[in-house]
GROMACS .gro file of C-alpha atoms in nm:
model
  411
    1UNK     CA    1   3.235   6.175  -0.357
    2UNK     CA    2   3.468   6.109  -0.043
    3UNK     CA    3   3.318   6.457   0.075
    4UNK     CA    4   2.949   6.382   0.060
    5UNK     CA    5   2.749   6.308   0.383
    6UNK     CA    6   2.676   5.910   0.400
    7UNK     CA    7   2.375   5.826   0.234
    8UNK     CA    8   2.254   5.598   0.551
    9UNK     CA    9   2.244   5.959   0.744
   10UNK     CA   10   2.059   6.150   0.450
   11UNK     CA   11   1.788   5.813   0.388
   12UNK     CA   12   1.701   5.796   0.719
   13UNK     CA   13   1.559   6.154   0.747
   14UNK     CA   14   1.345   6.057   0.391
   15UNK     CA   15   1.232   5.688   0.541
   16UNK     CA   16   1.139   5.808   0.944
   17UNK     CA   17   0.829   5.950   0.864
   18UNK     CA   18   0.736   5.677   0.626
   19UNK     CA   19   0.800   5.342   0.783
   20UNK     CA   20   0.571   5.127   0.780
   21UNK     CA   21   0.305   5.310   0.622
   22UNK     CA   22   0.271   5.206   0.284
   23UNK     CA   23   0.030   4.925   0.150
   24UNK     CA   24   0.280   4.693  -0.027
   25UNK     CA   25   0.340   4.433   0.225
   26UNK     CA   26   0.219   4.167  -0.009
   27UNK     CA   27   0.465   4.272  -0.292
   28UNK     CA   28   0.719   4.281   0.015
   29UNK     CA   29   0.666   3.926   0.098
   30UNK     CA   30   0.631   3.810  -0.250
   31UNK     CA   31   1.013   3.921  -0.307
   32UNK     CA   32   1.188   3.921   0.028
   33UNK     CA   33   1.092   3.562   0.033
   34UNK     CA   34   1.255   3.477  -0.321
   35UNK     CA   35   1.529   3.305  -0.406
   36UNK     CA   36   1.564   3.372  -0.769
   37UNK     CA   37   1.540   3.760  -0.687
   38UNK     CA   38   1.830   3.741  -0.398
   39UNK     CA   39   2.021   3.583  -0.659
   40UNK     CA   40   1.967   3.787  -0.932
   41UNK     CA   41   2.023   4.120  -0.714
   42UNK     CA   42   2.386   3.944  -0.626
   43UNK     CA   43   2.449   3.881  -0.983
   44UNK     CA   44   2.386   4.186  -1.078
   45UNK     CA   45   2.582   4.390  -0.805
   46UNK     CA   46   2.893   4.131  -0.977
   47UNK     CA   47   2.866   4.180  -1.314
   48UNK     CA   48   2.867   4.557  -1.229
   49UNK     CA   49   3.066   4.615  -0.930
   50UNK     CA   50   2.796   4.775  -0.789
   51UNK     CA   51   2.785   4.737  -0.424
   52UNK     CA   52   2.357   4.777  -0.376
   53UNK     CA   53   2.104   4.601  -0.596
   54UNK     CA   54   1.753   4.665  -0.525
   55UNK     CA   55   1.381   4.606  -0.668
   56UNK     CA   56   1.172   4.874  -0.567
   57UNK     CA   57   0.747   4.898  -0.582
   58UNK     CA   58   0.697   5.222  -0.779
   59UNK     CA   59   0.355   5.432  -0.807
   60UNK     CA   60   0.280   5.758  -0.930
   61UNK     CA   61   0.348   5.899  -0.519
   62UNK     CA   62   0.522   5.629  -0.346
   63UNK     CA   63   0.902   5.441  -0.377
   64UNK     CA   64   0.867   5.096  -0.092
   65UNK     CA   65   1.202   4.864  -0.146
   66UNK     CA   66   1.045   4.514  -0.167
   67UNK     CA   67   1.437   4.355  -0.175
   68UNK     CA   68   1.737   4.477  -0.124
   69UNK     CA   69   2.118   4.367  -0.133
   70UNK     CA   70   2.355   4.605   0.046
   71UNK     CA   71   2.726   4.626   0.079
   72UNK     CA   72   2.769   4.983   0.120
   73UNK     CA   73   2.580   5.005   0.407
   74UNK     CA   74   2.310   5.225   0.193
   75UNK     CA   75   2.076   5.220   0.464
   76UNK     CA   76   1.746   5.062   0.249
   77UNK     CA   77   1.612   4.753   0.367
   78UNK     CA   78   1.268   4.570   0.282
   79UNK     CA   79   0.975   4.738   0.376
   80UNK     CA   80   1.175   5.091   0.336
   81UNK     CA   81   1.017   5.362   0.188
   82UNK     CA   82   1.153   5.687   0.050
   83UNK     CA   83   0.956   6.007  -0.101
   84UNK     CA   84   0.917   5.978  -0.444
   85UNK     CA   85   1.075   6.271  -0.544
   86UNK     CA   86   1.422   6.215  -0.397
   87UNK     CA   87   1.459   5.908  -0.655
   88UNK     CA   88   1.535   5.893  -1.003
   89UNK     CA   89   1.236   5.627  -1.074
   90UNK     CA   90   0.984   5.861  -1.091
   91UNK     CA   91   1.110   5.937  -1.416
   92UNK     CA   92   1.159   5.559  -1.519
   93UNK     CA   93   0.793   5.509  -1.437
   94UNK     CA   94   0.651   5.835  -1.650
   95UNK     CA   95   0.893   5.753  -1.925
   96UNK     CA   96   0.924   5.430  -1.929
   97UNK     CA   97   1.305   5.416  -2.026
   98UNK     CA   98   1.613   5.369  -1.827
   99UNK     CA   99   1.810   5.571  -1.637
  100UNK     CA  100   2.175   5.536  -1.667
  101UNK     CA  101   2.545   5.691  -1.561
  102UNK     CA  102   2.884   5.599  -1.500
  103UNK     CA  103   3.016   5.889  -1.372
  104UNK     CA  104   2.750   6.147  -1.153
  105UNK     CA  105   3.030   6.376  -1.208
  106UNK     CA  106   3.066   6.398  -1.561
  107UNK     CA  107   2.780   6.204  -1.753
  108UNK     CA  108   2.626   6.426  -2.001
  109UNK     CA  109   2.280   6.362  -1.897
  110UNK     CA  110   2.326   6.336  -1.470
  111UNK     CA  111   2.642   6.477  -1.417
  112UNK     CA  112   2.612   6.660  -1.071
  113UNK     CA  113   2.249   6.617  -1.100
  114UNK     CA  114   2.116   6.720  -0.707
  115UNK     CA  115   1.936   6.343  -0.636
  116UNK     CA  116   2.309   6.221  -0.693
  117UNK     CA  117   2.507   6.495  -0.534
  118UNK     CA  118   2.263   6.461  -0.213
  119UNK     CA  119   2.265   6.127  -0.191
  120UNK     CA  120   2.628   6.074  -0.224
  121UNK     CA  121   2.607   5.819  -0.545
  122UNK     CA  122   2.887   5.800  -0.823
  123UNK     CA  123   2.681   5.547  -1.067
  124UNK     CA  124   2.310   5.446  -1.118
  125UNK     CA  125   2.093   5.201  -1.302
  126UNK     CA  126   1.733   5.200  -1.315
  127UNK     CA  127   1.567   4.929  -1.544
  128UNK     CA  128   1.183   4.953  -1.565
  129UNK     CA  129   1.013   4.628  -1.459
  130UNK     CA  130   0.672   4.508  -1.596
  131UNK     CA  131   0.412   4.220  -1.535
  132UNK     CA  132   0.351   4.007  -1.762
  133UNK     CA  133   0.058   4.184  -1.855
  134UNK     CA  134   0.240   4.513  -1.911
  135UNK     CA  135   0.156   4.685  -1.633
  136UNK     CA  136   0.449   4.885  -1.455
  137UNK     CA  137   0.578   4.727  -1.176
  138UNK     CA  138   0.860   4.929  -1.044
  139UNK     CA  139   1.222   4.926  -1.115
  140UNK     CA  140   1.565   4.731  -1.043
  141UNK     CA  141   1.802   4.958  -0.894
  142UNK     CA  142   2.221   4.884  -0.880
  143UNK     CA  143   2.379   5.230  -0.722
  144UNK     CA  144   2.776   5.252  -0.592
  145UNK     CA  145   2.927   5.538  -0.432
  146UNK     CA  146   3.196   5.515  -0.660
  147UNK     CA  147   3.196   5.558  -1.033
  148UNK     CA  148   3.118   5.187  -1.267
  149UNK     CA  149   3.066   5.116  -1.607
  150UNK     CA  150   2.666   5.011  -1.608
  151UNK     CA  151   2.602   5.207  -1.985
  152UNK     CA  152   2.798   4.944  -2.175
  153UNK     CA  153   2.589   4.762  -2.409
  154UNK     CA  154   2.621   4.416  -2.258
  155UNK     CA  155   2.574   4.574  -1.904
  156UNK     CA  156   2.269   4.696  -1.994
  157UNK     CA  157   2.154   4.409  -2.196
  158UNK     CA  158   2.209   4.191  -1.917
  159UNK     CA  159   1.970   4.462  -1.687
  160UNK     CA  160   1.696   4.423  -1.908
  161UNK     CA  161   1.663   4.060  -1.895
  162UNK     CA  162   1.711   4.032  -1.514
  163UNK     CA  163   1.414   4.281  -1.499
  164UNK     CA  164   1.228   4.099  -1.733
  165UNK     CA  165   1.301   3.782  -1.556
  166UNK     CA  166   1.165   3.966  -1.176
  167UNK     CA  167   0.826   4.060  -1.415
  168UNK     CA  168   0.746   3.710  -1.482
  169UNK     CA  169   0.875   3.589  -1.122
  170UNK     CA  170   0.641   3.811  -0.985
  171UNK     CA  171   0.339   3.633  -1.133
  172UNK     CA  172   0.504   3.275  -1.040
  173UNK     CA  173   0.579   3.381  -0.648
  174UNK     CA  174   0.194   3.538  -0.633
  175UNK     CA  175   0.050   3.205  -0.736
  176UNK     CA  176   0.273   3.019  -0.544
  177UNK     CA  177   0.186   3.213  -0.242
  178UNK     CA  178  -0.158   3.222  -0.344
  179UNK     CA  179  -0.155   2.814  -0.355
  180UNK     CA  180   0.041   2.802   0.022
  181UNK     CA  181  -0.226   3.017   0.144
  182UNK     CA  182  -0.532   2.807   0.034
  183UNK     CA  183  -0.326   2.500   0.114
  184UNK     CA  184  -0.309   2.643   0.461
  185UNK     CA  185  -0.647   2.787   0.505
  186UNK     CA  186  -0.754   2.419   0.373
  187UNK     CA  187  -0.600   2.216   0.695
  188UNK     CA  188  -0.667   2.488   0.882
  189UNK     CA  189  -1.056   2.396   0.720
  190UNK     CA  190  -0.976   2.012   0.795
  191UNK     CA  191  -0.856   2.050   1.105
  192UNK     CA  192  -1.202   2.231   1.254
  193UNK     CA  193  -1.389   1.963   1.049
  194UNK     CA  194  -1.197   1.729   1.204
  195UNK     CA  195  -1.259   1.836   1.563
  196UNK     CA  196  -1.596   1.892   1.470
  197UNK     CA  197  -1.652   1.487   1.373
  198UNK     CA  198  -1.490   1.428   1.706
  199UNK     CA  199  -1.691   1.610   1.914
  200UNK     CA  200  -1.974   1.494   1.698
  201UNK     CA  201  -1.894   1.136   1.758
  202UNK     CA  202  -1.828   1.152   2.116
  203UNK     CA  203  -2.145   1.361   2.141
  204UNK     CA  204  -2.369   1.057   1.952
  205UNK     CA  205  -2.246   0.819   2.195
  206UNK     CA  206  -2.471   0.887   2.489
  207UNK     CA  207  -2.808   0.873   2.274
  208UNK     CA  208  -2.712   0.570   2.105
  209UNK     CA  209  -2.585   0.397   2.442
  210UNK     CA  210  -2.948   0.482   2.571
  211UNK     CA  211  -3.147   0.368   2.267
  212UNK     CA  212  -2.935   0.000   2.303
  213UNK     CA  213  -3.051   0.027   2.708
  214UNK     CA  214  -3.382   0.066   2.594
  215UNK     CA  215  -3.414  -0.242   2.319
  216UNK     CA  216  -3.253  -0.423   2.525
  217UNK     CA  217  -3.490  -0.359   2.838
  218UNK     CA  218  -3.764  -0.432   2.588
  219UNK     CA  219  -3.604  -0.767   2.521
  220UNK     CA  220  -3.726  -0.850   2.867
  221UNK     CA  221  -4.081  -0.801   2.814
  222UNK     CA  222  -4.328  -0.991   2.627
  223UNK     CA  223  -4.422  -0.871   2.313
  224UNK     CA  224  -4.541  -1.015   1.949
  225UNK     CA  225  -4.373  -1.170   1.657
  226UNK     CA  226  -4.388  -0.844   1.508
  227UNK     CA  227  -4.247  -0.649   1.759
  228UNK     CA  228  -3.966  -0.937   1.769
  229UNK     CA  229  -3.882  -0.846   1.423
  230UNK     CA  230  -3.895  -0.487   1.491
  231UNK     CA  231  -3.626  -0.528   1.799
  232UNK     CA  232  -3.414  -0.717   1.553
  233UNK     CA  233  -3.370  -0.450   1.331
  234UNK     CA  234  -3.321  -0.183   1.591
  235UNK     CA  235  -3.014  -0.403   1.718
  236UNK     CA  236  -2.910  -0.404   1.359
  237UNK     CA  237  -2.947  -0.030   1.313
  238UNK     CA  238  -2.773   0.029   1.648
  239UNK     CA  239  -2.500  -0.154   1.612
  240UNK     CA  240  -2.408  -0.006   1.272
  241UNK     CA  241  -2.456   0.337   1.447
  242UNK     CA  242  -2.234   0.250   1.704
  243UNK     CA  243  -1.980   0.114   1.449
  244UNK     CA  244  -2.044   0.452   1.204
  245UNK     CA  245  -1.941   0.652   1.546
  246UNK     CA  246  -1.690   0.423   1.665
  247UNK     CA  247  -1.472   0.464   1.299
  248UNK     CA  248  -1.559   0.833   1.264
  249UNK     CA  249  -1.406   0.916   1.562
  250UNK     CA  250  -1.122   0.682   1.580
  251UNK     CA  251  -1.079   0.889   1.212
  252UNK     CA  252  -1.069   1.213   1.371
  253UNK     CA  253  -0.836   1.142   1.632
  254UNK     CA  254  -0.589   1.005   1.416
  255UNK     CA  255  -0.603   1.271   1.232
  256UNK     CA  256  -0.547   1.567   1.469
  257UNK     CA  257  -0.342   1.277   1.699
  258UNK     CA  258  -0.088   1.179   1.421
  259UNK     CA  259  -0.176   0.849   1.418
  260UNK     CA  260  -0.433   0.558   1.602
  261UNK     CA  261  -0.260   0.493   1.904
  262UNK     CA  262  -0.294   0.139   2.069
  263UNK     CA  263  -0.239  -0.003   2.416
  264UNK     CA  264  -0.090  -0.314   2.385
  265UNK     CA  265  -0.142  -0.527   2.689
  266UNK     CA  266   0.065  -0.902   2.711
  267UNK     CA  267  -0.214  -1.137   2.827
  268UNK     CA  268  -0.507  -0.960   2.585
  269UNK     CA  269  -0.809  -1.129   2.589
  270UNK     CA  270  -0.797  -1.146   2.214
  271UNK     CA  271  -1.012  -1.482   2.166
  272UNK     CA  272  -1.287  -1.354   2.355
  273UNK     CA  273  -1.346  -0.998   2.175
  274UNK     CA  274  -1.336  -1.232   1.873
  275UNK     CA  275  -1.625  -1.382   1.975
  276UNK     CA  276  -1.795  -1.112   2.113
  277UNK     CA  277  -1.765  -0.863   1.790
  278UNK     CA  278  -1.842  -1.163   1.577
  279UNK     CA  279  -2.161  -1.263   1.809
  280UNK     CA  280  -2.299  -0.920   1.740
  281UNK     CA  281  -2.254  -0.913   1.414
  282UNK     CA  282  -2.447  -1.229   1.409
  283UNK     CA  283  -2.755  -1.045   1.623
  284UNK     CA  284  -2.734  -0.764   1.382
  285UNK     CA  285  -2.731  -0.987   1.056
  286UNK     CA  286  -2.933  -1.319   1.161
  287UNK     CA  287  -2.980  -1.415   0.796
  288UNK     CA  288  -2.596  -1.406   0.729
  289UNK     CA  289  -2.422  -1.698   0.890
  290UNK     CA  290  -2.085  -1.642   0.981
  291UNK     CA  291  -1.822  -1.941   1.094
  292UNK     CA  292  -1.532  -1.867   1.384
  293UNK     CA  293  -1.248  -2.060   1.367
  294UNK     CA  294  -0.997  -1.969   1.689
  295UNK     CA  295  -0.683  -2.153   1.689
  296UNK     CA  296  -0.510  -1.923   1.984
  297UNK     CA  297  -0.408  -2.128   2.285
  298UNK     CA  298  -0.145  -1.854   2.442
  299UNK     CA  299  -0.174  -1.545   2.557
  300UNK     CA  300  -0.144  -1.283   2.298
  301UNK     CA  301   0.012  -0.957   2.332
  302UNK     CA  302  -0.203  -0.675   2.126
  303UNK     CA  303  -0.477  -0.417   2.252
  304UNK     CA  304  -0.746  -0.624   2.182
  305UNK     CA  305  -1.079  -0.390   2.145
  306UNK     CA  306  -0.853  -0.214   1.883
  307UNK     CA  307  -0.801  -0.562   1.703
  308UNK     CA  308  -1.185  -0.669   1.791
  309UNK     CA  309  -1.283  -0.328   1.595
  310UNK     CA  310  -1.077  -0.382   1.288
  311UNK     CA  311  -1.201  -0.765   1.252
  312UNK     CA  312  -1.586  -0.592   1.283
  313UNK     CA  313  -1.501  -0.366   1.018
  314UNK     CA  314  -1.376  -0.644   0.808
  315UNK     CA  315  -1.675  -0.883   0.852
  316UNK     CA  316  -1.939  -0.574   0.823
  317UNK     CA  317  -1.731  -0.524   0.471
  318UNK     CA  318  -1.788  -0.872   0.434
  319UNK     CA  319  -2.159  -0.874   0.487
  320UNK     CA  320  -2.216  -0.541   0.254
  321UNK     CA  321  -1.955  -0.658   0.011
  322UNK     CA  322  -2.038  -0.985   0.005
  323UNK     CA  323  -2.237  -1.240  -0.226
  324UNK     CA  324  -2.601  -1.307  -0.021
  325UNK     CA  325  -2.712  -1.662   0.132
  326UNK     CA  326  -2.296  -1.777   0.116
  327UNK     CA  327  -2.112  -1.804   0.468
  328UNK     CA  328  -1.860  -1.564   0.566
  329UNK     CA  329  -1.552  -1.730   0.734
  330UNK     CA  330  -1.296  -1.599   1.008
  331UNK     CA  331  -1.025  -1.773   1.112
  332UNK     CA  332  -0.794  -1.618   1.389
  333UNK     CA  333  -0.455  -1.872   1.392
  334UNK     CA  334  -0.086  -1.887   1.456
  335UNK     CA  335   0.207  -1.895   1.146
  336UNK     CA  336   0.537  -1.889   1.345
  337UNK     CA  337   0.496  -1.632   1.589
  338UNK     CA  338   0.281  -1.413   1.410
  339UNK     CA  339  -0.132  -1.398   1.444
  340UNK     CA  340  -0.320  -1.371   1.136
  341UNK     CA  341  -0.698  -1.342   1.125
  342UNK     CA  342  -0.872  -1.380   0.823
  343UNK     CA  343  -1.205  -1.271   0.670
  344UNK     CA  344  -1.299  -1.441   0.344
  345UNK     CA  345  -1.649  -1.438   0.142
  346UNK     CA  346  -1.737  -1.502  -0.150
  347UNK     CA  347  -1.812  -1.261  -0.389
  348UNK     CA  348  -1.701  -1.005  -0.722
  349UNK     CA  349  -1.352  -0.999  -0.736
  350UNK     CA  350  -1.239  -0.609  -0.646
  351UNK     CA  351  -1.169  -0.348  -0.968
  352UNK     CA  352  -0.792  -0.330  -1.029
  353UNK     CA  353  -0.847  -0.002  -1.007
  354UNK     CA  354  -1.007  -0.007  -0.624
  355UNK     CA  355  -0.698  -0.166  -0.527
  356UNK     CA  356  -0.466   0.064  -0.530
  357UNK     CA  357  -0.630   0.294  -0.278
  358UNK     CA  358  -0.867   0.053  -0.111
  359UNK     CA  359  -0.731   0.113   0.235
  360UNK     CA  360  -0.706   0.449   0.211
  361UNK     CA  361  -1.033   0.693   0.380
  362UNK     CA  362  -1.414   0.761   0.250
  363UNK     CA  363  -1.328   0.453   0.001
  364UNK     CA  364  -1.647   0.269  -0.107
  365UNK     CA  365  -1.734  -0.036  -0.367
  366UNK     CA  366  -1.972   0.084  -0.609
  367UNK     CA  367  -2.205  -0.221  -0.517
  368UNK     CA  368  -2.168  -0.212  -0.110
  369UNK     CA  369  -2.499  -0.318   0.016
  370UNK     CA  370  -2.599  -0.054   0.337
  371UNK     CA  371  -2.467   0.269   0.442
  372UNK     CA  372  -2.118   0.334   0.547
  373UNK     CA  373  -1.861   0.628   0.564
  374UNK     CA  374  -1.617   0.396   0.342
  375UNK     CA  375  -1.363   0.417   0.720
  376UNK     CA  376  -1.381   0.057   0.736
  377UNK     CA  377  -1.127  -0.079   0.565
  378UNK     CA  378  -0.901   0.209   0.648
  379UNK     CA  379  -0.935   0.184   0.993
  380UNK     CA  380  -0.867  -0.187   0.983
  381UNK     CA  381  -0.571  -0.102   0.818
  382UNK     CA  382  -0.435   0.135   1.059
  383UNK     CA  383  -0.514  -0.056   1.356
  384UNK     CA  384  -0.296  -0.345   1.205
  385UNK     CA  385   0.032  -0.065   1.135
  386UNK     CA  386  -0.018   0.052   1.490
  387UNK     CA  387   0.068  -0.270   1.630
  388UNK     CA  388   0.353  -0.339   1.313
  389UNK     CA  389   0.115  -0.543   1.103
  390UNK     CA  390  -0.073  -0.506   0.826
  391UNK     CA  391  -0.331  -0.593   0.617
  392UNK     CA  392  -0.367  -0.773   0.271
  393UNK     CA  393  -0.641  -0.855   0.057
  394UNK     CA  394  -0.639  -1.097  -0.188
  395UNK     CA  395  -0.957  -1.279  -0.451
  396UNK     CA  396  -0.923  -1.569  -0.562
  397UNK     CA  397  -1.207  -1.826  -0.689
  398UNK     CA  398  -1.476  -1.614  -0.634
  399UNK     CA  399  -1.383  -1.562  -0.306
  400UNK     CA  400  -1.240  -1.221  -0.106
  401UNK     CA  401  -1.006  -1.258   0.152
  402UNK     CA  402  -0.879  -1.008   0.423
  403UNK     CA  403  -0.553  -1.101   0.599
  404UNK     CA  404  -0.514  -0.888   0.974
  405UNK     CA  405  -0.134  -0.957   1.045
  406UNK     CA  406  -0.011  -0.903   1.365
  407UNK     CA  407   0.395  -0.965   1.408
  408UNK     CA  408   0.533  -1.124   1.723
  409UNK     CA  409   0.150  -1.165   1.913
  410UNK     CA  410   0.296  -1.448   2.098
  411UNK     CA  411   0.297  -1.277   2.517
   0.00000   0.00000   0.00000
């Protein structure tokens, strides 16, 4: 063997005008991305002494290495590809059985057989590998330049069920590969949809800015009892629009943001978006009266339209949630140096099962009065973790209560 030309020299004149132009790459990727097959491939080349463990992609006219382990410098990496011919798994494939030797030199079957002498290899294993649906595969490969003991029953036994182990790998990696792939193409999917309700939202703002400019001009002028009652439920409509928008976006740009981002100022006129979000809720909902208790003498350190939003998504809940003709109280007061605002009406006490996930997106009670995206609550929710708080909900009574904490509000 010492005299034979170095199979590196020999494989690259069979791979030079092949590289890179065979049609396996997923089978490549599939195994040059395994685990279990690197280790197997080492195990084997231990077991046997064999210093180059391969699993090749065989075909009636082409031999691509999808994985290869080389300490002989054998010249084969993944993605190689050699002419089918010049290999001895042509015949594993027709056949379907092995193809063994110890010794190129002497074996009965091999010995000084020309693939061997021109390649420069002293002992060979080739163990057919199948799918799990029978179908050939290819083969697992062990060569050395030097003669080893691969015919020995145990030897081979272990061969066939590392082969049979790659077979059913092979279906495992393709659906696991198969799964990353949707998994990606799915937030890639999100993210446009995403970006989409973004630019959707921001894009709604203008008309719906213009349509509240235009009730509210009409306000000014005279008009009947009827046209009164029509105004009042345009405000109504507009101002869940603009609270639909508001949420959807806030949504999106969490979402492709990593979070709601606040900007937490230390004199925040907290009291007074109170009473602002609360006074148009009370435009919007005339027939639902709702009570404002502020106990907040200092300043208060929070971003306060962030805070003023998640209290309006907590009374609208309240309102669509909500039994009808009962009051809906919010009280905004100190406990130590924490702020806690709290929404409580009365109504069904919330399913166990709604619980659990209540805060999280597109969540809606199966008797919410209105339309909604089911943002609210999750919104509310995120507003309070962006500042360090939280929020709790707890029935009791007949009543619902939402607890807004906010840690340390004191300026």
């Amino acid at each position: 063997m010492n005299d034979a030309p170095h199979p590196a020299k020999i494989l690259q004149d069979h791979t030079a005008y092949l590289a890179g132009n065979h049609d396996f790459q997923a089978d490549i990727n599939t195994l040059a991305s395994s685990d279990t097959i690197r280790v197997i491939l080492e195990t084997v080349m231990l077991a046997t002494g064999m210093r180059f463990a391969a699993v090749a992609r065989v075909t009636a006219k082409r031999w691509v290495a999808c994985r290869t382990v080389d300490e002989i410098n054998f010249g084969l990496q993944s993605g190689d590809e050699i002419e089918i011919r010049s290999t001895f798994c042509q015949s594993v494939r027709d056949t379907g059985q092995n193809v063994l030797f110890d010794d190129a030199k002497t074996d009965e079957t091999y010995g000084n057989h020309p693939i061997a002498t021109k390649f420069g290899i002293g002992s060979y294993a080739s163990i057919p590998i199948y799918r799990n649906d029978r179908s050939f595969f290819g083969t697992l490969c062990a060569i050395d330049t030097e003669p080893r003991e691969v015919k020995h029953p145990r030897v081979l036994a272990m061969l066939h069920m590392f082969a049979d182990i790659i077979g059913r790998n092979l279906e495992t990696e393709e659906r696991l590969m198969a799964q990353e792939e949707l998994v990606e193409h799915e937030r890639k999917m999100a993210k446009v949809q995403e970006e989409f309700v973004a630019v959707l939202g921001h894009d709604l703002r203008n008309p719906v800015a213009a349509l509240a400019a235009g009730t509210r001009q009409l306000q000014k002028e005279p008009h009947s009892s009827r046209g009164e009652l029509t105004l009042s439920l345009m405000r109504a409509s507009l101002l869940r629009m603009q609270d639909l928008i508001e949420n959807m976006m806030l949504h999106a740009k969490s979402r492709l943001g990593g979070g709601i981002r606040i900007e937490a100022t230390t004199e925040a006129p907290l009291s007074e978006a109170l009473e602002q979000i609360v006074s148009e809720i009370r435009a919007a909902e005339p027939e639902q009266t709702i009570n404002l208790n502020l106990a907040l003498q200092d300043a208060v350190k929070c971003d306060a339209p962030r805070v003023a939003q998640a209290v309006s998504n907590l009374v609208s809940n309240a309102v669509r949630h909500g039994t009808p003709g009962h009051p809906i109280q919010v009280d905004a007061v100190r406990q130590g140096s924490d702020i806690v605002i709290r929404v409580t009406n009365r109504g069904d006490e919330i399913p166990a099962t709604l619980k659990s996930n209540l805060f999280e997106p597109f969540q809606r009670g199966q008797h919410a009065r209105g339309e909604g995206l089911g943002l609210g609550l999750y919104i509310a929710s995120s507003i309070a973790v962006a500042h360090g708080g939280r929020l709790d909900v707890t029935c009791a009574d007949g009543f619902t209560t939402f607890s807004f904490s906010l840690p340390g509000g004191a300026a």
